[in-house]
Tab-separated table of C-alpha atoms in Angstrom:
chain	number	residue	atom	x	y	z
A	48	MET	CA	-7.138	12.917	14.019
A	49	LEU	CA	-7.170	14.768	10.254
A	50	ARG	CA	-6.094	18.159	10.137
A	51	ASP	CA	-8.532	20.372	8.723
A	52	CYS	CA	-7.866	20.822	5.014
A	53	LYS	CA	-8.405	23.962	3.516
A	54	CYS	CA	-8.058	23.223	0.201
A	55	SER	CA	-10.409	21.781	-2.042
A	56	VAL	CA	-8.744	18.601	-3.449
A	57	SER	CA	-11.750	15.876	-3.723
A	58	GLU	CA	-11.860	12.451	-2.097
A	59	GLU	CA	-11.872	11.152	-5.516
A	60	THR	CA	-8.228	12.203	-6.279
A	61	VAL	CA	-6.605	11.654	-2.917
A	62	GLU	CA	-8.085	8.077	-3.251
A	63	ARG	CA	-6.663	7.849	-7.041
A	64	TYR	CA	-3.356	9.159	-5.834
A	65	CYS	CA	-3.244	6.397	-3.092
A	66	LEU	CA	-4.107	3.823	-6.184
A	67	GLY	CA	-1.287	5.303	-8.386
A	68	ARG	CA	-4.142	6.300	-10.952
A	69	LEU	CA	-3.576	9.718	-11.257
A	70	GLU	CA	-2.440	11.074	-14.859
A	71	SER	CA	1.095	12.574	-15.168
A	72	GLU	CA	-0.162	16.304	-15.153
A	73	GLU	CA	-2.734	15.944	-12.277
A	74	LEU	CA	0.183	13.845	-10.509
A	75	GLU	CA	2.182	16.668	-10.782
A	76	ARG	CA	-0.043	19.240	-9.394
A	77	PHE	CA	-1.137	17.342	-6.687
A	78	GLU	CA	2.342	16.142	-5.693
A	79	GLU	CA	3.560	19.610	-5.593
A	80	HIS	CA	0.774	20.371	-3.316
A	81	LEU	CA	0.711	17.395	-1.054
A	82	LEU	CA	4.411	18.807	-0.200
A	83	VAL	CA	2.975	21.936	1.691
A	84	CYS	CA	-0.332	20.899	2.852
A	85	PRO	CA	-0.537	18.980	6.108
A	86	GLY	CA	-4.085	18.195	5.622
A	87	CYS	CA	-3.800	16.508	2.349
A	88	GLN	CA	-0.901	14.263	3.756
A	89	ASP	CA	-3.278	13.147	6.479
A	90	ARG	CA	-5.733	12.196	4.107
A	91	VAL	CA	-3.299	10.642	1.718
A	92	ALA	CA	-2.040	8.392	4.911
A	93	ALA	CA	-5.632	7.801	5.920
A	94	SER	CA	-6.692	6.307	2.623
A	95	ASP	CA	-3.357	4.393	2.439
A	96	GLU	CA	-4.543	2.775	5.709
A	97	TYR	CA	-7.896	2.441	4.514
A	98	ILE	CA	-7.130	0.546	0.780
A	99	ALA	CA	-4.613	-1.630	2.324
A	100	ALA	CA	-7.231	-2.935	4.636
A	101	MET	CA	-9.726	-3.378	2.035
A	102	LYS	CA	-7.438	-5.162	0.015
A	103	LEU	CA	-6.349	-7.523	3.157
A	104	ALA	CA	-9.995	-8.135	3.646
A	105	LEU	CA	-10.925	-9.062	0.026
A	106	ARG	CA	-8.042	-11.216	-0.451
A	107	ASP	CA	-9.064	-12.767	2.953
A	108	ILE	CA	-13.033	-13.212	1.759
A	109	ARG	CA	-11.982	-14.788	-1.718
A	110	ALA	CA	-9.309	-16.948	-0.416
A	111	ARG	CA	-12.089	-18.422	1.819
A	112	GLN	CA	-14.692	-18.540	-1.446
A	113	ALA	CA	-12.330	-20.191	-3.437
A	114	LYS	CA	-13.903	-23.416	-3.596
A	115	PRO	CA	-15.997	-23.761	-6.755
A	116	ALA	CA	-19.446	-22.689	-6.501
A	117	GLY	CA	-22.667	-25.152	-6.486
A	118	PRO	CA	-25.395	-25.677	-9.046
A	119	ARG	CA	-26.588	-22.025	-8.772
A	120	TRP	CA	-23.386	-20.647	-10.187
A	121	ASN	CA	-23.482	-18.621	-13.355
A	122	PRO	CA	-20.457	-18.895	-15.147
A	123	LEU	CA	-20.919	-15.870	-17.215
A	124	ARG	CA	-20.997	-13.850	-14.100
A	125	TRP	CA	-17.819	-15.442	-12.725
A	126	THR	CA	-15.733	-15.591	-16.010
A	127	PRO	CA	-13.084	-13.967	-14.267
A	128	LEU	CA	-12.781	-16.379	-11.223
A	129	LEU	CA	-13.252	-19.368	-13.680
A	130	ALA	CA	-10.249	-18.182	-15.899
A	131	ALA	CA	-8.377	-17.593	-12.577
A	132	GLY	CA	-9.428	-21.223	-11.364
A	133	VAL	CA	-8.731	-23.022	-14.861
A	134	ALA	CA	-5.291	-21.097	-14.618
A	135	ALA	CA	-4.246	-22.420	-11.305
A	136	ALA	CA	-5.584	-25.845	-12.205
A	137	ALA	CA	-3.353	-25.965	-15.153
A	138	LEU	CA	-0.324	-24.240	-13.151
A	139	ALA	CA	-1.236	-27.163	-10.737
A	140	VAL	CA	-0.505	-29.816	-13.514
A	141	PHE	CA	2.556	-27.843	-14.772
A	142	VAL	CA	4.294	-28.139	-11.316
A	143	HIS	CA	3.551	-32.222	-11.211
A	144	PHE	CA	0.871	-31.999	-8.311
A	145	ARG	CA	-0.351	-35.433	-7.246
A	146	SER	CA	-2.569	-36.193	-4.533
A	147	PRO	CA	-2.462	-39.439	-2.765
A	148	ALA	CA	-6.104	-40.954	-2.489
A	149	GLY	CA	-7.619	-39.563	0.888
A	150	ASP	CA	-6.032	-36.130	1.137
A	151	PRO	CA	-8.037	-33.631	2.518
A	152	ALA	CA	-8.543	-30.153	-0.010
A	153	PRO	CA	-5.662	-28.160	-0.449
A	154	HIS	CA	-5.336	-25.311	1.705
A	155	MET	CA	-5.108	-21.707	-0.147
A	156	VAL	CA	-2.210	-19.323	1.412
A	157	SER	CA	-2.763	-15.536	0.652
A	158	LEU	CA	0.916	-13.800	0.810
A	159	ARG	CA	0.336	-10.535	0.651
A	160	ALA	CA	2.957	-7.503	0.770
A	161	ILE	CA	2.243	-4.511	3.233
A	162	ARG	CA	3.266	-1.289	2.210
A	163	GLY	CA	6.010	0.316	4.536
A	164	PHE	CA	6.377	-3.255	6.286
A	165	GLU	CA	7.776	-6.467	5.782
A	166	ASP	CA	4.999	-9.323	4.640
A	167	PRO	CA	3.600	-10.787	8.044
A	168	ALA	CA	3.983	-14.237	8.055
A	169	ALA	CA	0.958	-16.316	6.563
A	170	ALA	CA	-0.381	-19.636	8.188
A	171	ALA	CA	-1.055	-22.862	7.267
A	172	PRO	CA	-1.908	-26.336	8.728
A	173	ALA	CA	0.466	-28.857	8.873
A	174	GLY	CA	-0.526	-31.792	7.004
A	175	ALA	CA	-2.690	-30.203	4.132
A	176	LEU	CA	-1.532	-29.854	0.672
A	177	LEU	CA	-0.944	-25.861	0.182
A	178	VAL	CA	-1.870	-23.648	-2.856
A	179	LEU	CA	0.470	-20.147	-2.380
A	180	LYS	CA	-0.885	-17.069	-3.862
A	181	ALA	CA	1.600	-14.386	-3.927
A	182	ASP	CA	0.811	-11.026	-4.336
A	183	LEU	CA	2.472	-8.942	-7.717
A	184	SER	CA	1.325	-5.713	-6.577
A	185	GLU	CA	3.838	-2.758	-7.552
A	186	LEU	CA	6.365	-5.324	-8.955
A	187	PRO	CA	7.898	-5.368	-12.175
A	188	GLU	CA	5.689	-7.353	-14.696
A	189	MET	CA	7.232	-10.327	-16.249
A	190	PRO	CA	6.011	-13.275	-18.052
A	191	SER	CA	7.007	-15.598	-15.333
A	192	TYR	CA	7.990	-15.773	-11.829
A	193	ARG	CA	9.903	-18.396	-9.874
A	194	ILE	CA	8.519	-18.996	-6.287
A	195	ALA	CA	11.072	-20.920	-3.783
A	196	ILE	CA	10.400	-22.352	-0.456
A	197	ALA	CA	13.442	-22.148	1.736
A	198	ASP	CA	13.393	-23.667	5.719
A	199	GLN	CA	14.672	-21.504	8.300
A	200	GLY	CA	18.351	-22.159	7.909
A	201	GLY	CA	17.930	-20.945	4.249
A	202	ALA	CA	18.165	-23.874	2.635
A	203	ILE	CA	16.161	-24.437	-0.455
A	204	LEU	CA	13.363	-27.327	-0.211
A	205	TRP	CA	11.651	-26.626	-3.650
A	206	GLN	CA	11.353	-24.421	-6.359
A	207	ALA	CA	9.014	-23.717	-9.283
A	208	SER	CA	8.001	-21.222	-12.402
A	209	GLY	CA	4.763	-19.781	-12.843
A	210	THR	CA	2.855	-17.468	-15.029
A	211	PRO	CA	0.892	-14.773	-13.257
A	212	GLU	CA	-2.361	-14.436	-13.113
A	213	GLN	CA	-4.282	-11.011	-12.465
A	214	GLY	CA	-1.710	-9.877	-10.351
A	215	GLN	CA	-1.032	-13.108	-8.469
A	216	LEU	CA	0.903	-16.001	-8.931
A	217	THR	CA	-0.551	-19.420	-8.206
A	218	VAL	CA	1.174	-22.374	-7.397
A	219	THR	CA	0.544	-25.980	-5.793
A	220	LEU	CA	3.148	-27.521	-3.568
A	221	PRO	CA	3.425	-31.039	-4.345
A	222	ARG	CA	4.549	-32.283	-0.827
A	223	LYS	CA	3.009	-31.451	2.791
A	224	LEU	CA	5.228	-29.035	4.579
A	225	ALA	CA	6.220	-30.523	8.254
A	226	PRO	CA	5.513	-27.753	11.395
A	227	GLY	CA	7.511	-24.880	11.227
A	228	ARG	CA	8.826	-21.655	9.762
A	229	TYR	CA	9.383	-21.007	6.408
A	230	TRP	CA	10.192	-18.601	3.723
A	231	VAL	CA	8.810	-18.081	0.433
A	232	ARG	CA	10.727	-16.227	-2.216
A	233	LEU	CA	9.614	-14.599	-5.066
A	234	LEU	CA	12.002	-14.220	-7.830
A	235	GLY	CA	12.225	-12.646	-11.246
A	236	GLY	CA	14.872	-12.163	-13.994
A	237	GLY	CA	17.272	-13.838	-11.680
A	238	ASN	CA	16.553	-11.160	-8.529
A	239	LEU	CA	14.785	-11.520	-5.583
A	240	LEU	CA	11.767	-9.595	-5.581
A	241	ARG	CA	10.069	-10.135	-2.505
A	242	GLU	CA	9.945	-12.724	0.331
A	243	PHE	CA	6.944	-13.560	2.609
A	244	GLY	CA	7.085	-15.450	5.877
A	245	LEU	CA	5.119	-18.877	6.336
A	246	LYS	CA	4.405	-20.440	9.653
A	247	VAL	CA	2.954	-24.143	9.453
A	248	GLU	CA	1.588	-25.080	12.731
B	102	MET	CA	-12.627	22.779	-8.466
B	103	ASN	CA	-10.232	24.956	-7.262
B	104	GLU	CA	-6.738	23.333	-7.677
B	105	PRO	CA	-4.019	24.484	-5.402
B	106	THR	CA	-0.734	25.642	-7.162
B	107	ALA	CA	1.936	28.076	-5.981
B	108	GLU	CA	0.320	31.232	-6.364
B	109	ASN	CA	-2.670	30.583	-3.957
B	110	TYR	CA	-0.659	28.250	-1.239
B	111	GLU	CA	-0.993	29.594	2.368
B	112	PRO	CA	1.068	27.767	4.773
B	113	GLU	CA	-0.374	26.355	7.767
B	114	ASN	CA	1.966	27.275	10.544
B	115	SER	CA	3.873	29.522	9.328
B	116	GLY	CA	2.639	32.246	11.747
B	117	HIS	CA	0.932	34.558	9.488
B	118	SER	CA	-1.874	34.507	6.772
B	119	GLN	CA	0.226	36.072	4.159
B	120	ARG	CA	1.324	33.816	1.249
B	121	VAL	CA	4.772	32.757	0.607
B	122	ASP	CA	6.832	35.081	-1.263
B	123	TRP	CA	8.346	32.509	-3.562
B	124	THR	CA	10.763	35.132	-5.152
B	125	GLY	CA	12.198	36.407	-1.791
B	126	LEU	CA	12.684	32.977	-0.584
B	127	VAL	CA	14.821	31.991	-3.344
B	128	ASN	CA	16.680	34.989	-3.150
B	129	ARG	CA	17.337	34.589	0.144
B	130	ILE	CA	18.687	31.375	-0.057
B	131	GLN	CA	20.854	32.100	-3.402
B	132	ALA	CA	22.276	34.754	-0.906
B	133	GLY	CA	23.011	32.295	1.887
B	134	ASP	CA	20.546	33.843	4.179
B	135	PRO	CA	20.457	31.381	7.041
B	136	GLU	CA	16.729	32.409	7.805
B	137	GLY	CA	16.278	31.419	4.021
B	138	MET	CA	16.782	28.424	4.543
B	139	GLU	CA	15.257	27.876	7.467
B	140	GLU	CA	11.928	29.029	6.271
B	141	LEU	CA	12.580	26.449	3.096
B	142	TYR	CA	13.013	23.891	5.672
B	143	ARG	CA	9.941	24.655	7.777
B	144	VAL	CA	7.745	24.964	4.551
B	145	PHE	CA	8.790	22.102	2.945
B	146	SER	CA	10.294	19.522	5.866
B	147	ARG	CA	7.332	17.739	6.727
B	148	GLY	CA	5.807	17.194	3.076
B	149	VAL	CA	9.265	15.516	2.055
B	150	ARG	CA	9.603	13.898	4.994
B	151	PHE	CA	5.970	12.371	4.446
B	152	TYR	CA	6.687	11.711	0.539
B	153	LEU	CA	9.968	9.886	1.446
B	154	CYS	CA	8.510	7.655	4.186
B	155	ARG	CA	5.726	6.867	2.333
B	156	GLN	CA	7.797	5.446	-0.733
B	157	LEU	CA	10.732	4.404	0.842
B	158	GLY	CA	9.769	3.540	4.545
B	159	PRO	CA	10.571	4.991	7.745
B	160	GLN	CA	14.394	3.745	7.856
B	161	GLU	CA	16.859	6.713	8.140
B	162	LEU	CA	14.501	8.973	7.463
B	163	ASP	CA	15.867	12.017	9.143
B	164	ASP	CA	19.226	11.466	6.996
B	165	LYS	CA	17.004	10.818	3.959
B	166	VAL	CA	15.181	14.366	4.520
B	167	HIS	CA	18.510	15.987	5.687
B	168	ASP	CA	20.301	14.958	2.145
B	169	THR	CA	17.363	16.052	0.068
B	170	PHE	CA	17.324	19.581	1.339
B	171	VAL	CA	20.926	19.575	1.139
B	172	ILE	CA	20.536	18.898	-3.016
B	173	VAL	CA	17.943	21.157	-2.912
B	174	VAL	CA	19.798	23.978	-1.344
B	175	GLN	CA	22.893	23.467	-3.219
B	176	ALA	CA	21.091	23.690	-6.692
B	177	ILE	CA	18.888	26.926	-5.883
B	178	GLN	CA	22.476	28.535	-5.077
B	179	ARG	CA	23.825	26.989	-8.296
B	180	GLY	CA	20.654	28.617	-10.219
B	181	GLU	CA	19.479	25.612	-11.435
B	182	LEU	CA	15.607	27.277	-10.563
B	183	ARG	CA	14.803	29.367	-13.303
B	184	GLU	CA	11.622	30.595	-11.937
B	185	ALA	CA	11.405	31.073	-8.162
B	186	GLU	CA	7.228	30.568	-8.537
B	187	ARG	CA	8.337	26.532	-9.516
B	188	LEU	CA	9.805	26.061	-6.416
B	189	MET	CA	7.443	23.653	-5.326
B	190	GLY	CA	7.706	21.726	-8.436
B	191	PHE	CA	11.364	21.741	-8.216
B	192	VAL	CA	11.293	20.270	-4.535
B	193	ARG	CA	8.975	17.493	-5.859
B	194	THR	CA	11.458	16.844	-8.832
B	195	VAL	CA	14.424	16.665	-6.567
B	196	VAL	CA	12.444	14.342	-4.143
B	197	ARG	CA	11.355	12.097	-6.881
B	198	ARG	CA	14.944	11.653	-7.762
B	199	GLN	CA	16.107	11.140	-4.474
B	200	VAL	CA	13.570	8.238	-4.022
B	201	ALA	CA	14.857	6.325	-7.632
B	202	ALA	CA	18.179	6.857	-6.081
B	203	PHE	CA	17.417	5.366	-2.927
B	204	ILE	CA	15.860	2.432	-4.475
B	205	ASP	CA	18.698	1.765	-6.791
B	206	GLN	CA	21.195	1.809	-4.031
B	207	ALA	CA	19.109	-0.669	-1.947
B	208	VAL	CA	18.530	-2.818	-4.864
B	209	GLN	CA	22.222	-2.856	-5.685
B	210	ALA	CA	22.762	-3.483	-1.933
B	211	ARG	CA	20.495	-6.399	-2.059
B	212	ARG	CA	22.423	-7.740	-5.088
B	213	GLU	CA	25.722	-7.669	-3.282
B	214	ARG	CA	24.614	-9.400	-0.153
B	215	GLN	CA	21.937	-12.175	-1.440
B	216	ASP	CA	22.822	-15.451	-2.060
B	217	VAL	CA	19.916	-17.826	-2.852
B	218	GLU	CA	21.609	-20.446	-2.886
B	219	SER	CA	23.286	-20.466	0.460
B	220	GLY	CA	19.902	-19.349	1.759
B	221	ALA	CA	20.803	-15.859	3.086
B	222	HIS	CA	17.554	-14.205	4.506
B	223	VAL	CA	16.530	-10.843	2.860
B	224	PRO	CA	13.836	-9.648	4.267
B	225	ASP	CA	11.571	-6.974	1.949
B	226	ARG	CA	10.790	-4.306	4.429
B	227	ARG	CA	11.765	-4.310	8.583
B	228	GLU	CA	9.233	-6.338	10.622
B	229	ASN	CA	7.074	-3.945	13.404
B	230	PRO	CA	4.865	-6.569	15.102
B	231	GLU	CA	2.790	-3.401	16.846
B	232	GLN	CA	1.861	-2.110	13.199
B	233	TYR	CA	0.964	-5.439	11.702
B	234	ALA	CA	-1.429	-6.045	14.933
B	235	ILE	CA	-2.926	-2.924	13.627
B	236	GLU	CA	-3.101	-3.801	10.133
B	237	ARG	CA	-4.589	-6.781	11.121
B	238	GLN	CA	-7.041	-5.358	13.160
B	239	ARG	CA	-8.056	-2.883	10.582
B	240	ALA	CA	-8.475	-6.018	7.848
B	241	GLU	CA	-10.788	-7.734	10.000
B	242	LEU	CA	-12.815	-4.753	10.758
B	243	MET	CA	-12.807	-4.346	7.152
B	244	ARG	CA	-14.086	-7.957	6.788
B	245	GLN	CA	-16.606	-7.656	9.118
B	246	ALA	CA	-17.727	-4.447	7.138
B	247	LEU	CA	-17.466	-6.409	3.979
B	248	GLU	CA	-19.578	-9.390	4.892
B	249	GLY	CA	-22.264	-7.193	5.656
B	250	ILE	CA	-22.765	-6.167	1.928
B	251	SER	CA	-24.189	-8.153	-0.789
B	252	ARG	CA	-22.107	-10.582	-3.087
B	253	ARG	CA	-22.697	-7.986	-5.798
B	254	ASP	CA	-21.210	-5.164	-4.189
B	255	ARG	CA	-18.577	-7.228	-2.828
B	256	GLU	CA	-17.363	-8.233	-6.431
B	257	ILE	CA	-17.652	-4.338	-7.393
B	258	LEU	CA	-15.166	-3.375	-4.542
B	259	THR	CA	-12.993	-6.290	-5.242
B	260	ARG	CA	-12.507	-5.551	-8.858
B	261	PHE	CA	-11.771	-1.853	-7.900
B	262	TYR	CA	-9.093	-2.202	-5.093
B	263	LEU	CA	-8.016	-5.675	-5.661
B	264	LEU	CA	-7.907	-6.607	-9.307
B	265	GLU	CA	-7.392	-2.806	-9.861
B	266	GLN	CA	-9.987	-2.669	-12.891
B	267	PRO	CA	-10.600	0.884	-14.062
B	268	GLN	CA	-14.080	2.256	-12.805
B	269	GLU	CA	-15.019	2.435	-16.637
B	270	GLN	CA	-14.504	-1.162	-17.230
B	271	ILE	CA	-16.824	-1.848	-13.798
B	272	CYS	CA	-19.170	0.491	-14.760
B	273	ALA	CA	-19.744	-0.933	-17.881
B	274	GLU	CA	-19.357	-4.929	-17.019
B	275	MET	CA	-21.439	-4.518	-14.183
B	276	ARG	CA	-23.846	-2.220	-15.609
B	277	LEU	CA	-23.785	0.675	-13.124
B	278	SER	CA	-23.934	4.620	-13.218
B	279	GLU	CA	-20.687	6.631	-12.177
B	280	THR	CA	-23.028	7.829	-9.129
B	281	GLN	CA	-24.080	4.552	-8.039
B	282	PHE	CA	-19.965	3.011	-8.320
B	283	ARG	CA	-19.482	6.035	-5.935
B	284	LEU	CA	-22.054	5.623	-3.695
B	285	LEU	CA	-21.448	1.951	-3.066
B	286	LYS	CA	-17.317	2.903	-2.085
B	287	SER	CA	-18.813	5.837	0.373
B	288	ARG	CA	-21.434	3.443	1.994
B	289	ALA	CA	-18.348	0.883	2.143
B	290	LYS	CA	-16.365	3.591	3.725
B	291	ALA	CA	-19.124	4.491	6.134
B	292	ARG	CA	-19.703	1.078	7.273
B	293	PHE	CA	-16.184	1.105	7.823
B	294	GLY	CA	-15.930	3.535	9.930
B	295	GLN	CA	-19.009	3.169	12.134
B	296	LEU	CA	-17.616	-0.470	13.129
B	297	GLY	CA	-14.279	1.103	14.073
B	298	LYS	CA	-16.435	3.741	16.389
B	299	LYS	CA	-18.280	0.962	17.990
B	300	ARG	CA	-14.891	-1.327	18.531
B	301	LEU	CA	-13.330	1.889	19.886
B	302	SER	CA	-16.163	3.065	22.149
B	303	ARG	CA	-16.351	-0.582	23.316
B	304	SER	CA	-12.826	-0.788	24.135
B	305	SER	CA	-13.119	2.865	25.545
B	306	LEU	CA	-15.614	1.668	27.714
B	307	MET	CA	-13.617	-1.653	28.807
B	308	SER	CA	-10.686	0.228	29.948
B	309	PHE	CA	-12.915	2.755	31.853
B	310	PHE	CA	-14.198	0.169	33.707
B	311	LEU	CA	-11.177	-1.442	34.256
B	312	ARG	CA	-9.806	1.531	35.721
B	313	THR	CA	-12.681	2.468	37.838
B	314	ASN	CA	-12.489	-1.288	39.393
B	315	THR	CA	-8.671	-0.732	39.834
B	316	VAL	CA	-9.409	2.337	41.847
B	317	LEU	CA	-12.199	1.156	44.051
B	318	GLU	CA	-10.117	-2.058	45.217
B	319	HIS	CA	-7.596	0.031	46.154
């Protein structure tokens, strides 16, 4: 239950703060206020939860809609998605993806980071070719990143470099993974930036 | 909008409705008065804890809050706070520096124990299965709310929340007014809230009936 907040900070300000979009002076004022206002602390916590749920849900929906649209698809309207699709296809060529005749369509796996907690393991079906989409939010911007797949024991099975697109890094695994638990490591500048769990079942 | 400032802040649980006398508080801390330090803690501890937890996670939070207060008190006693009325800003500066310092320490510690080639597992954050389940439940609720709105509205929300495009860009490209944009966000939030209440009342009713049946059987 949110505490009754007697101040007049708008919902807009709270949301912009949670999204990291307050300008420096406004940020300074709001954070000073936040130190001493339990009501606004509750509002920020609630807004954080809402935004996290929104992002997760939108990613899920996007991942499910990742297949190319039919005849009614308007390329002008969907230009950003078209560009992302072309980039993903180019990346697949870059990592020498080969799909033997008769394979099922690749399975999209979204790898996300959730504020405050370890990224929950993403699930993927065994026997499918996997397209991994790693979330780069809140990471330092780099021209390219490296993705490495390690088995449960930590041995590296495969790795490749890729360029980010709209806050995500998309790579296609050139081979199928057997059932089990894997670690997907995101590296940049030689440093481990983020690690995601991946369950293949 | 009446933006809150140090001058008009009234602490919620101070036990009185008077404003905080920042000058008096700083003077008492500088004089080493334990009650002054207690009041400082009472005014700021929740906010400092909240800020540190939000930035760094819940690990070792008590220690970090304590370290932060020690730094603030010592800095005040050394005369580093030039204007007492700027105490909130001063505490904020110390807290932000603490966050940067803790992150530096964590990155350094990770580098020292990390060995990618030998396969050492370095998790990003600690796992919390309960919290994960709650997050997934919320996301599922949100997905239901989003699938009930138009594709165009979903695209707008995707651009704002997921692709992090600025409002002005979205409004220009999608031909929306600022009011329409805000209305859409409010509707999404309201829809999410309604679904949440429905699910909550369903699960409350279910729990009620289960308990009632158990009582009747005995």
